[in-house]
PDB file of N, CA and C in Angstrom:
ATOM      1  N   UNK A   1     -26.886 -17.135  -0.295  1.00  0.00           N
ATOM      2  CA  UNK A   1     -26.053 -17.817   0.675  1.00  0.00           C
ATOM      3  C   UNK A   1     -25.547 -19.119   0.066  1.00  0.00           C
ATOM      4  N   UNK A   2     -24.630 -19.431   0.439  1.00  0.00           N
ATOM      5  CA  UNK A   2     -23.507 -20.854  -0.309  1.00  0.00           C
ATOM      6  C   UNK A   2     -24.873 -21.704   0.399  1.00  0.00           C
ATOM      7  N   UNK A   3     -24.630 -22.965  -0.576  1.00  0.00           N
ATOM      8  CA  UNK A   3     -25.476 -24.094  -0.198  1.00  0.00           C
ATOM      9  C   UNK A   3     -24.396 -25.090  -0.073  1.00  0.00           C
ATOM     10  N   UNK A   4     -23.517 -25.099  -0.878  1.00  0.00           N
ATOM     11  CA  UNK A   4     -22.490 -26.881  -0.331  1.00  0.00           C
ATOM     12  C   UNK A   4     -21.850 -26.328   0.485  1.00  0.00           C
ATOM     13  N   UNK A   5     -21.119 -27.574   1.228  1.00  0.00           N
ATOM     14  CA  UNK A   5     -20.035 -27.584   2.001  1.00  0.00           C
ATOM     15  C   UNK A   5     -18.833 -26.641   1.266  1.00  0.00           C
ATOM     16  N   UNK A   6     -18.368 -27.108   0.253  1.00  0.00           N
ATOM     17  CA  UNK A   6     -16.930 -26.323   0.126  1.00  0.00           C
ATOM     18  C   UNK A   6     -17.529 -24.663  -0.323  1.00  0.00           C
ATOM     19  N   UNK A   7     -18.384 -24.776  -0.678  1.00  0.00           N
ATOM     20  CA  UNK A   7     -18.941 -23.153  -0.527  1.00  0.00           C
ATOM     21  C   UNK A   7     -18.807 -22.489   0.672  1.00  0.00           C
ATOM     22  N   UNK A   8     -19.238 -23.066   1.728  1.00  0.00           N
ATOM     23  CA  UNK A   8     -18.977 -22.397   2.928  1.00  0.00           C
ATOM     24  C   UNK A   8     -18.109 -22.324   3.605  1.00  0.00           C
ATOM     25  N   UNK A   9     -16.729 -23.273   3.069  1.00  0.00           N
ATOM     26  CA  UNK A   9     -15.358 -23.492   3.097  1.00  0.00           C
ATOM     27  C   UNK A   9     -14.955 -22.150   2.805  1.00  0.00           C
ATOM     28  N   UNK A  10     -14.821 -22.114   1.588  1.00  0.00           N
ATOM     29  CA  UNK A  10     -14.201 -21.170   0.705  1.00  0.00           C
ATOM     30  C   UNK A  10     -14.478 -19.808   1.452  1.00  0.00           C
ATOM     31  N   UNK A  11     -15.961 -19.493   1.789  1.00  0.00           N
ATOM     32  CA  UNK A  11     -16.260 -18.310   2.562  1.00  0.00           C
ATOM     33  C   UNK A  11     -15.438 -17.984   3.850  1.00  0.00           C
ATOM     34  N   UNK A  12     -15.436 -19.195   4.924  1.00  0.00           N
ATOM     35  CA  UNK A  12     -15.033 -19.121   6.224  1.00  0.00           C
ATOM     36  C   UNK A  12     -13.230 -18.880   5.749  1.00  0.00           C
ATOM     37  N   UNK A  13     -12.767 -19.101   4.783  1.00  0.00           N
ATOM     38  CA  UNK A  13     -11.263 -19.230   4.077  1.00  0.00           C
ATOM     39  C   UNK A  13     -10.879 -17.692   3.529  1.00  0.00           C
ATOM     40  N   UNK A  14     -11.943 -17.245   2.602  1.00  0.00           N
ATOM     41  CA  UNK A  14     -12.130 -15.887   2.492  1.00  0.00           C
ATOM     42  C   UNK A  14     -11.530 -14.741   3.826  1.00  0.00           C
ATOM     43  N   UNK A  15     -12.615 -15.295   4.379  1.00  0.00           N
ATOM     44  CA  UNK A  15     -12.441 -14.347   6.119  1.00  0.00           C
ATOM     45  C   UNK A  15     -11.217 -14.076   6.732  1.00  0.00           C
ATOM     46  N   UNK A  16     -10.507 -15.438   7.037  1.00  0.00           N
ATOM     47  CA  UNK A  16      -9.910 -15.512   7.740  1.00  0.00           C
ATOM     48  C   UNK A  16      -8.796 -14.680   6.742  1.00  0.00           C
ATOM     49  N   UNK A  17      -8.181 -15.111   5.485  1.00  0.00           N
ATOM     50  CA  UNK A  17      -7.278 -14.482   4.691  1.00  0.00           C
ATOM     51  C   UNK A  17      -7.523 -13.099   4.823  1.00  0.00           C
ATOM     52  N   UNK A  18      -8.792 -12.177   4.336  1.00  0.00           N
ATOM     53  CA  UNK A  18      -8.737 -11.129   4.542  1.00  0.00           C
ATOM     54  C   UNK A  18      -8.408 -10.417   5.683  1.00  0.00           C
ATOM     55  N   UNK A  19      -9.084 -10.869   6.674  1.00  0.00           N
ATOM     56  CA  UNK A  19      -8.424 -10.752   8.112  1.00  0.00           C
ATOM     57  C   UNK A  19      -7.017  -9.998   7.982  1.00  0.00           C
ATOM     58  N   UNK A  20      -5.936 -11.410   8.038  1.00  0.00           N
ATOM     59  CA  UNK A  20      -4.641 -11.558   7.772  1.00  0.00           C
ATOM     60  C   UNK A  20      -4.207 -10.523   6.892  1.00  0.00           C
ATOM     61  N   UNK A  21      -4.755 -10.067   5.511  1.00  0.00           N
ATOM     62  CA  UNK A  21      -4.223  -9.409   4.652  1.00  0.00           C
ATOM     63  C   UNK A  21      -4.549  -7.800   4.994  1.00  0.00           C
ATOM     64  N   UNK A  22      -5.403  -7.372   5.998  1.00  0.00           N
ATOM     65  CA  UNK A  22      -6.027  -6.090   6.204  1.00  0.00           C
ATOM     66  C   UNK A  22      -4.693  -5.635   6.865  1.00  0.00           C
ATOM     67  N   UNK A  23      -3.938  -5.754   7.719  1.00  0.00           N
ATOM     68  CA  UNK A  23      -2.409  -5.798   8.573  1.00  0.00           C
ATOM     69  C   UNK A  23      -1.852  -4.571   7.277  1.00  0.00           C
ATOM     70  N   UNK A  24      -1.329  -5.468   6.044  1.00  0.00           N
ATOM     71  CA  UNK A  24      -0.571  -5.165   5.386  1.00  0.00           C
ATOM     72  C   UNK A  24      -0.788  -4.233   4.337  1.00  0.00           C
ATOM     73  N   UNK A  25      -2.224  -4.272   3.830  1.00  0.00           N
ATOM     74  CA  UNK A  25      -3.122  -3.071   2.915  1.00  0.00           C
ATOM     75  C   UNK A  25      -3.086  -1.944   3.895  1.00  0.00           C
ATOM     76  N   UNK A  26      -3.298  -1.760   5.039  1.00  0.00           N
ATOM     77  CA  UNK A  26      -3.411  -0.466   5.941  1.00  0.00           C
ATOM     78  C   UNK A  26      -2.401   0.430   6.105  1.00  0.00           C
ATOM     79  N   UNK A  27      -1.325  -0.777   6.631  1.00  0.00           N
ATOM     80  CA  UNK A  27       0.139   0.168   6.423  1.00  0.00           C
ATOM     81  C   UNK A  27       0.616   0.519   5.430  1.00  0.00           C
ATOM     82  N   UNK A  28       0.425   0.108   4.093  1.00  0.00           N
ATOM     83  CA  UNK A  28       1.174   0.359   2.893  1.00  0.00           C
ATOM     84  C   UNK A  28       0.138   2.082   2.765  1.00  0.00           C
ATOM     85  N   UNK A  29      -1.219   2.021   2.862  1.00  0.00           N
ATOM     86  CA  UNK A  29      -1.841   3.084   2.624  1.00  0.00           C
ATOM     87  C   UNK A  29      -1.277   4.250   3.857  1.00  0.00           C
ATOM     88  N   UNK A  30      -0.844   3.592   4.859  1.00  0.00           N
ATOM     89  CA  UNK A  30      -0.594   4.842   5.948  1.00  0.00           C
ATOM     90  C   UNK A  30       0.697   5.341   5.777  1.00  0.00           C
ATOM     91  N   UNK A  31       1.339   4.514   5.151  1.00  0.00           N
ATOM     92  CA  UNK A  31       2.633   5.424   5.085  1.00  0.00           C
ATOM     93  C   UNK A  31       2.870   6.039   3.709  1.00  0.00           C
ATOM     94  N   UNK A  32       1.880   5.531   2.987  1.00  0.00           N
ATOM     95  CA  UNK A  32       2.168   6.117   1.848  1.00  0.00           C
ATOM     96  C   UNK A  32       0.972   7.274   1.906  1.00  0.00           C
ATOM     97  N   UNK A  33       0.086   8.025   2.451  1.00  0.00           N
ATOM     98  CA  UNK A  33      -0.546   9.572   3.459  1.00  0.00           C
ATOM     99  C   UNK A  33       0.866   9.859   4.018  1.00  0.00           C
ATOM    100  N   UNK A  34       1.567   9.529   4.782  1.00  0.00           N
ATOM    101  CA  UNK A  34       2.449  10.381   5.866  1.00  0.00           C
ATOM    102  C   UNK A  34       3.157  10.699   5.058  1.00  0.00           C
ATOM    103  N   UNK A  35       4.223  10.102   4.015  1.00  0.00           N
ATOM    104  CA  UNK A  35       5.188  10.436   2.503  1.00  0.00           C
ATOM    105  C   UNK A  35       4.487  11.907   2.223  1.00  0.00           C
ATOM    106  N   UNK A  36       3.216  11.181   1.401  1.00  0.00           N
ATOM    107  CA  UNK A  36       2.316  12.785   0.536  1.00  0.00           C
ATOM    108  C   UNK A  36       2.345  13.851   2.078  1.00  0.00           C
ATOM    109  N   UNK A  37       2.314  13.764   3.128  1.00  0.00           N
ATOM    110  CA  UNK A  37       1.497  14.598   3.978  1.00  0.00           C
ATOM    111  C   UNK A  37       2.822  15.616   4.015  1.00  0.00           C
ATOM    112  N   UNK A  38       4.251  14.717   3.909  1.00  0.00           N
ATOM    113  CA  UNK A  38       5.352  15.384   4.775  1.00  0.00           C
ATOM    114  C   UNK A  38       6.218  16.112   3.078  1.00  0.00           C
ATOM    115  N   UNK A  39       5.699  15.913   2.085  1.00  0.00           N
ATOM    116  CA  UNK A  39       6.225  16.204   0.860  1.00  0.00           C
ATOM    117  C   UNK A  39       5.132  17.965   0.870  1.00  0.00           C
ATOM    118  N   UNK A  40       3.988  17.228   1.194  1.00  0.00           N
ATOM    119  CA  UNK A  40       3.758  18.941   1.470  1.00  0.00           C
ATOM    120  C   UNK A  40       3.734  19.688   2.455  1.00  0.00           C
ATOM    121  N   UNK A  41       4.220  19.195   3.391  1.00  0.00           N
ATOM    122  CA  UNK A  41       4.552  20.085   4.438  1.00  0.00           C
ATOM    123  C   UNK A  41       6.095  20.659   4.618  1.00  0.00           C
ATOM    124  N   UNK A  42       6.672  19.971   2.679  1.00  0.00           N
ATOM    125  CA  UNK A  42       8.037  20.377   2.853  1.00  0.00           C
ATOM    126  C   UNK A  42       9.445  20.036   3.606  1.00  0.00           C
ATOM    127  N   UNK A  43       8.778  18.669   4.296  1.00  0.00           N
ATOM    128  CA  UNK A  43       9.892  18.012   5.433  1.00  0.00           C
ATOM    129  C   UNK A  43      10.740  16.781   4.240  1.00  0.00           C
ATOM    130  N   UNK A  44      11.422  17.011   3.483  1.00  0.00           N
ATOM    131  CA  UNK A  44      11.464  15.955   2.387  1.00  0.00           C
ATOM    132  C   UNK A  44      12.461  15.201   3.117  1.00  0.00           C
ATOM    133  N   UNK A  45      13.805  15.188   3.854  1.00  0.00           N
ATOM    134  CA  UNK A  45      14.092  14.517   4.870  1.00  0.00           C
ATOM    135  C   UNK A  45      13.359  13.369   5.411  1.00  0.00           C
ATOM    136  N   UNK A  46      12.269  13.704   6.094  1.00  0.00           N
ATOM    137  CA  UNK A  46      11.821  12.886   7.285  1.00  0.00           C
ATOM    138  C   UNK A  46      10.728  11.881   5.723  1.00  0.00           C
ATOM    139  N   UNK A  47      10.623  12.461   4.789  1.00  0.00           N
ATOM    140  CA  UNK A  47       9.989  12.200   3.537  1.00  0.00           C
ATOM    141  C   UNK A  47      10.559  10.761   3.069  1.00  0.00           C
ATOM    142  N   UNK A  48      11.694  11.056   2.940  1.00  0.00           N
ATOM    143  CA  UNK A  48      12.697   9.970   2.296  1.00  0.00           C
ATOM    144  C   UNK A  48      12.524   8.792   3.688  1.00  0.00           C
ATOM    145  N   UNK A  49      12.920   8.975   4.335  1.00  0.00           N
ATOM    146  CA  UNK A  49      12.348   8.303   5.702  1.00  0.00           C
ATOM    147  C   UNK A  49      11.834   7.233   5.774  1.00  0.00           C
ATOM    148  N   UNK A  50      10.369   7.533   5.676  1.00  0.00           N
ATOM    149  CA  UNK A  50       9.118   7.163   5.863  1.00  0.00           C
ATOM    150  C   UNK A  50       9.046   6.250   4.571  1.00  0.00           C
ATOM    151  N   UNK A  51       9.342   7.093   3.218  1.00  0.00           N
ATOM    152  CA  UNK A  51       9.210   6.870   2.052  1.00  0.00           C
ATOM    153  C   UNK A  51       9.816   4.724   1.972  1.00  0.00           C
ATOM    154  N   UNK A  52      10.889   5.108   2.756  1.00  0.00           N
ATOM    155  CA  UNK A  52      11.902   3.602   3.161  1.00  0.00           C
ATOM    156  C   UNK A  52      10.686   2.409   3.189  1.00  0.00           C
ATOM    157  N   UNK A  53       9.856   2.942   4.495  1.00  0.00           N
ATOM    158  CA  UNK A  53       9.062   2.057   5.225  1.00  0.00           C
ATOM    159  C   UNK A  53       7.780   1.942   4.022  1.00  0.00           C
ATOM    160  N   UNK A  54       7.463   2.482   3.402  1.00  0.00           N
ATOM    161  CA  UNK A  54       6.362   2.316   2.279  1.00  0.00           C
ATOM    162  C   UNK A  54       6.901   1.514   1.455  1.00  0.00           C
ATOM    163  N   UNK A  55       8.062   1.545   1.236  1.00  0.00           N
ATOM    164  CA  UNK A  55       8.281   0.772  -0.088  1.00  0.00           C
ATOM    165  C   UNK A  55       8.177  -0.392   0.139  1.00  0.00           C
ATOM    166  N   UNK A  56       9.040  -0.497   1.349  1.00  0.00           N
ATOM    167  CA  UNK A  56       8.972  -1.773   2.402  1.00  0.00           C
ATOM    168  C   UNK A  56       8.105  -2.593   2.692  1.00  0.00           C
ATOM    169  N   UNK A  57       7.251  -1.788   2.895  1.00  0.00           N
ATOM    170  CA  UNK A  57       5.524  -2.316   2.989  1.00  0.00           C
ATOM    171  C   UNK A  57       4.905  -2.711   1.734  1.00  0.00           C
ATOM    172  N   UNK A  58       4.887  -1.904   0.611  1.00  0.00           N
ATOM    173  CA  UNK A  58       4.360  -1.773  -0.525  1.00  0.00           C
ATOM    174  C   UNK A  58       5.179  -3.439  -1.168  1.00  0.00           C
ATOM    175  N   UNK A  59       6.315  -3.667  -0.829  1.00  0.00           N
ATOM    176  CA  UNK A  59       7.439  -4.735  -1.629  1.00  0.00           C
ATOM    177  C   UNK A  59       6.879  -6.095  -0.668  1.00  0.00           C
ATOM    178  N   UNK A  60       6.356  -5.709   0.546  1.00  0.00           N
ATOM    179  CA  UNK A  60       6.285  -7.203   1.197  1.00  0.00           C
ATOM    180  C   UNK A  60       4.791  -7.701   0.917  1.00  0.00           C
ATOM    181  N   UNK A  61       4.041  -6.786   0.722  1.00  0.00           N
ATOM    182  CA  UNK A  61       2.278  -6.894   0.537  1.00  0.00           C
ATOM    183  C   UNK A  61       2.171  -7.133  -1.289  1.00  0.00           C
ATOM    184  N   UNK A  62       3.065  -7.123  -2.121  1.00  0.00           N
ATOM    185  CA  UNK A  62       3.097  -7.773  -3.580  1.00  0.00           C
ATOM    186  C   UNK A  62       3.791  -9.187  -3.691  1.00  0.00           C
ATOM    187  N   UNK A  63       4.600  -9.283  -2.263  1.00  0.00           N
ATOM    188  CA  UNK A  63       5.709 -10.768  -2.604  1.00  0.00           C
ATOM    189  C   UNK A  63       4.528 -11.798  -1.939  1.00  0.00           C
ATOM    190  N   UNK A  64       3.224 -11.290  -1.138  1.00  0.00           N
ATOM    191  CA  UNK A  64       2.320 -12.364  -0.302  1.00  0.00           C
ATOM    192  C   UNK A  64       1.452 -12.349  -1.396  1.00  0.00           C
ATOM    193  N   UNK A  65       1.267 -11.504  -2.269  1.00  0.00           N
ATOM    194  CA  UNK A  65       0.348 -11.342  -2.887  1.00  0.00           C
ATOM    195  C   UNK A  65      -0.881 -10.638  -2.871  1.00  0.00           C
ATOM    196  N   UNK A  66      -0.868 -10.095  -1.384  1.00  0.00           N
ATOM    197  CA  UNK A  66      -2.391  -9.477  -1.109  1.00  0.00           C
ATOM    198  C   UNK A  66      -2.793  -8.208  -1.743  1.00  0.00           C
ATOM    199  N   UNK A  67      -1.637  -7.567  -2.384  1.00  0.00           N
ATOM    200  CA  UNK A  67      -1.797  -6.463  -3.597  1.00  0.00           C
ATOM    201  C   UNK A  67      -0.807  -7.193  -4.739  1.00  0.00           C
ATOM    202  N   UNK A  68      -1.416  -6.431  -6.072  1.00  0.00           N
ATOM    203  CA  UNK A  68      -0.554  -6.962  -7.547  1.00  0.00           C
ATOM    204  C   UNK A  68       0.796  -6.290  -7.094  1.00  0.00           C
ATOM    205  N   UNK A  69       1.867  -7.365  -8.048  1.00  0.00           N
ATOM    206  CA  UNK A  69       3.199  -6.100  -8.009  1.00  0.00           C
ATOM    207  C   UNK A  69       3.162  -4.850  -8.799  1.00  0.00           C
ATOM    208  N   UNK A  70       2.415  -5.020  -9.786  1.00  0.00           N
ATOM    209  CA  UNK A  70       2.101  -3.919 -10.630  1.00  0.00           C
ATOM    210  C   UNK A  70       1.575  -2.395  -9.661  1.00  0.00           C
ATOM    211  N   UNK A  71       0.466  -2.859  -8.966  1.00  0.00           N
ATOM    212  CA  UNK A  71       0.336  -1.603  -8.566  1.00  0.00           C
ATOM    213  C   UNK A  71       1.257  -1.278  -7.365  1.00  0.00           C
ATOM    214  N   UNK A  72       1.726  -2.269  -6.836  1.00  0.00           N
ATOM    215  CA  UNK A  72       3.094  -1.765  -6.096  1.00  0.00           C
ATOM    216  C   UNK A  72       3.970  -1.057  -6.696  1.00  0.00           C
ATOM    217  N   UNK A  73       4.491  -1.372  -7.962  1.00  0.00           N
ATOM    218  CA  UNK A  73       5.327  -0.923  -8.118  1.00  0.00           C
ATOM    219  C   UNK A  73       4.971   0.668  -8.586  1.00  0.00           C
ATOM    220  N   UNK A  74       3.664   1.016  -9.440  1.00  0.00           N
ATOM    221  CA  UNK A  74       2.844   2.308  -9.828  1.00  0.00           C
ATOM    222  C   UNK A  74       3.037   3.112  -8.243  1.00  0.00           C
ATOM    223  N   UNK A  75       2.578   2.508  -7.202  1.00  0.00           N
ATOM    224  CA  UNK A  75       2.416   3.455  -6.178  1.00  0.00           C
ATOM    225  C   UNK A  75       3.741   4.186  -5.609  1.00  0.00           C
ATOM    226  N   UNK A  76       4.872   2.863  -5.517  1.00  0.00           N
ATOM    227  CA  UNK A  76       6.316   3.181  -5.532  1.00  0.00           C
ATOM    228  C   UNK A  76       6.713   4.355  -6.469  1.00  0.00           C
ATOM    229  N   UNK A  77       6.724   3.954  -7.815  1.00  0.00           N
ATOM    230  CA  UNK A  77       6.869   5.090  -8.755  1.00  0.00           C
ATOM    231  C   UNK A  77       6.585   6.930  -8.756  1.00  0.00           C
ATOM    232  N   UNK A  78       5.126   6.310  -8.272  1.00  0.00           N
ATOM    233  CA  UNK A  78       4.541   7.729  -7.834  1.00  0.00           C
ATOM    234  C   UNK A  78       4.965   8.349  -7.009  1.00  0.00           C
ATOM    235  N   UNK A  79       5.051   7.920  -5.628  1.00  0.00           N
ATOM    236  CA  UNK A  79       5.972   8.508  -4.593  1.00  0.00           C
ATOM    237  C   UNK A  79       7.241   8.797  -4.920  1.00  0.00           C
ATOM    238  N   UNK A  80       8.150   8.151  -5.712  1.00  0.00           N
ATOM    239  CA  UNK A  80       9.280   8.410  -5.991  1.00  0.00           C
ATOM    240  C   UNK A  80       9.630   9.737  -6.757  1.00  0.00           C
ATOM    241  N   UNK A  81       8.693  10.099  -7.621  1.00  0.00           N
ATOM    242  CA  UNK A  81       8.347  11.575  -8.651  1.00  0.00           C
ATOM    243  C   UNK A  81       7.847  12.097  -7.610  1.00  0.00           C
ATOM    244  N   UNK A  82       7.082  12.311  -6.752  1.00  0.00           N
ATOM    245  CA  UNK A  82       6.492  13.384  -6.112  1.00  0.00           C
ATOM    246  C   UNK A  82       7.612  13.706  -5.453  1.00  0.00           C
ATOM    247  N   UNK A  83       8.185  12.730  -4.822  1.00  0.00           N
ATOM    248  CA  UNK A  83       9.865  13.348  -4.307  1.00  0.00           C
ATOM    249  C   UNK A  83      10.510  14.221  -4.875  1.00  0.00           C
ATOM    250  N   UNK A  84      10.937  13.232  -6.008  1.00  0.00           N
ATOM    251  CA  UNK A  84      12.345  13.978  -6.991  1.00  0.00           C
ATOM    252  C   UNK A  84      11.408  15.268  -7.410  1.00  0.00           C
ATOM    253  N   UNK A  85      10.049  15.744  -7.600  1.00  0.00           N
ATOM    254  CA  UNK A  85       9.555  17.069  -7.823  1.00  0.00           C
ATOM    255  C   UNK A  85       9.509  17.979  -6.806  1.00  0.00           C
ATOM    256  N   UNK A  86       9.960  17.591  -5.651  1.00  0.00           N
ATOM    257  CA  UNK A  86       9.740  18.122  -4.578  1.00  0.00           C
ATOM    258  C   UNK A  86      10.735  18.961  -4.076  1.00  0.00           C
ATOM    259  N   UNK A  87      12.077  17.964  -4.263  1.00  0.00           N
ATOM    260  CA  UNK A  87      13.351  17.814  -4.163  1.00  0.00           C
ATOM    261  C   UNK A  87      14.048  18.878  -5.453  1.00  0.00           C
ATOM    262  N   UNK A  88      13.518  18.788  -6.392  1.00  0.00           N
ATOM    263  CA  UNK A  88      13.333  19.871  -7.650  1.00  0.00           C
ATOM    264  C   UNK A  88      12.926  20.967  -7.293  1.00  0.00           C
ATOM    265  N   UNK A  89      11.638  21.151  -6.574  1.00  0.00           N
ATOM    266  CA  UNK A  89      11.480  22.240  -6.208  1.00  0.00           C
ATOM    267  C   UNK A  89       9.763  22.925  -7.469  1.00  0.00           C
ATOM    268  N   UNK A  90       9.531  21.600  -7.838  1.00  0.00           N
ATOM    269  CA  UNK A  90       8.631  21.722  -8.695  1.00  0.00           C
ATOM    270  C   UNK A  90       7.407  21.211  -8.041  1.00  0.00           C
ATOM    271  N   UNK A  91       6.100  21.749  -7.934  1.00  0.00           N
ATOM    272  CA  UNK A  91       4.513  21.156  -7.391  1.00  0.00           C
ATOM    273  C   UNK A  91       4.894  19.787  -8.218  1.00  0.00           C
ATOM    274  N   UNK A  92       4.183  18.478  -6.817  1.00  0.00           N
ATOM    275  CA  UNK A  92       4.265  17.053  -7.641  1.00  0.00           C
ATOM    276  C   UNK A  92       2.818  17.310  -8.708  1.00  0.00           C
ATOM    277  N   UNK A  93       3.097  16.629  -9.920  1.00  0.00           N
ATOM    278  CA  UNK A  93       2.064  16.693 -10.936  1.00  0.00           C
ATOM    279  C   UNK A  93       0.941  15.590 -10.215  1.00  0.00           C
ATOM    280  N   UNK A  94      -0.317  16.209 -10.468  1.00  0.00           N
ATOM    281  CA  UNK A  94      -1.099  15.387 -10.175  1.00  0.00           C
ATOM    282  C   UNK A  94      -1.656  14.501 -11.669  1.00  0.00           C
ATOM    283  N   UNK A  95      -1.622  12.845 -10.936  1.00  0.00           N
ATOM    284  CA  UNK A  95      -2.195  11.780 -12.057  1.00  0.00           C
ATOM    285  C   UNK A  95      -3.565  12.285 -12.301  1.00  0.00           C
ATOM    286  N   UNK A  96      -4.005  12.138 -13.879  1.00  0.00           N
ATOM    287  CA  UNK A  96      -5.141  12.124 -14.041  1.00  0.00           C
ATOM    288  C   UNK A  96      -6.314  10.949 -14.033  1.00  0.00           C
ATOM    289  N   UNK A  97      -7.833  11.001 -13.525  1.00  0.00           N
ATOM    290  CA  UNK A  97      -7.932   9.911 -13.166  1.00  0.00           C
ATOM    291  C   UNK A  97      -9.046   9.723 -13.957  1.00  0.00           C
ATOM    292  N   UNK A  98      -9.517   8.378 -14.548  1.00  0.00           N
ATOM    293  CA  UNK A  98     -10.460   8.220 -15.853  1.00  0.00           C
ATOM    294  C   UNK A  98     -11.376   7.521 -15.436  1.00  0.00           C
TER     295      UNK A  98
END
């Protein structure tokens, strides 16, 4: 357990930020499930859609900082190929994971 004051600062500061930042990690993950869900259920329409609102999400949760832009932009990317493979008419390749 913190023993100084700004230790227990920093903690009660912790909280509250995460708090705040849980909003924006949730939706970026929920719409980026509904994208994958509707790419295999073949709705690539309502795909592109949705896809809008992820990026959206994914672009405003890297400009606060509460995710890197880097992996914003990886997750963007990814969705964007699972599309255009979709849209191709090709199974999206699955990343390998190490």
């Amino acid at each position: 357990m913190a023993n100084t004051e700004s230790a227990k600062k920093r903690i009660r500061q912790t909280e509250k930020r995460t708090e705040r930042n849980r909003h924006y990690r949730a939706a970026a993950r929920t719409y980026v499930k509904k994208v994958r869900r509707l790419i295999s259920e073949n709705k690539l329409d309502e795909a592109e859609v949705v896809a809008r609102d992820a990026y959206k999400t994914l672009d405003k949760s890297a400009r606060k900082h509460i995710i890197h832009p880097g992996n914003a932009a990886r997750r963007k990317g990814r969705l964007m190929a699972a599309l255009a493979a979709a849209r191709a008419g090709e199974p999206p390749a699955k990343s390998a994971k190490k």
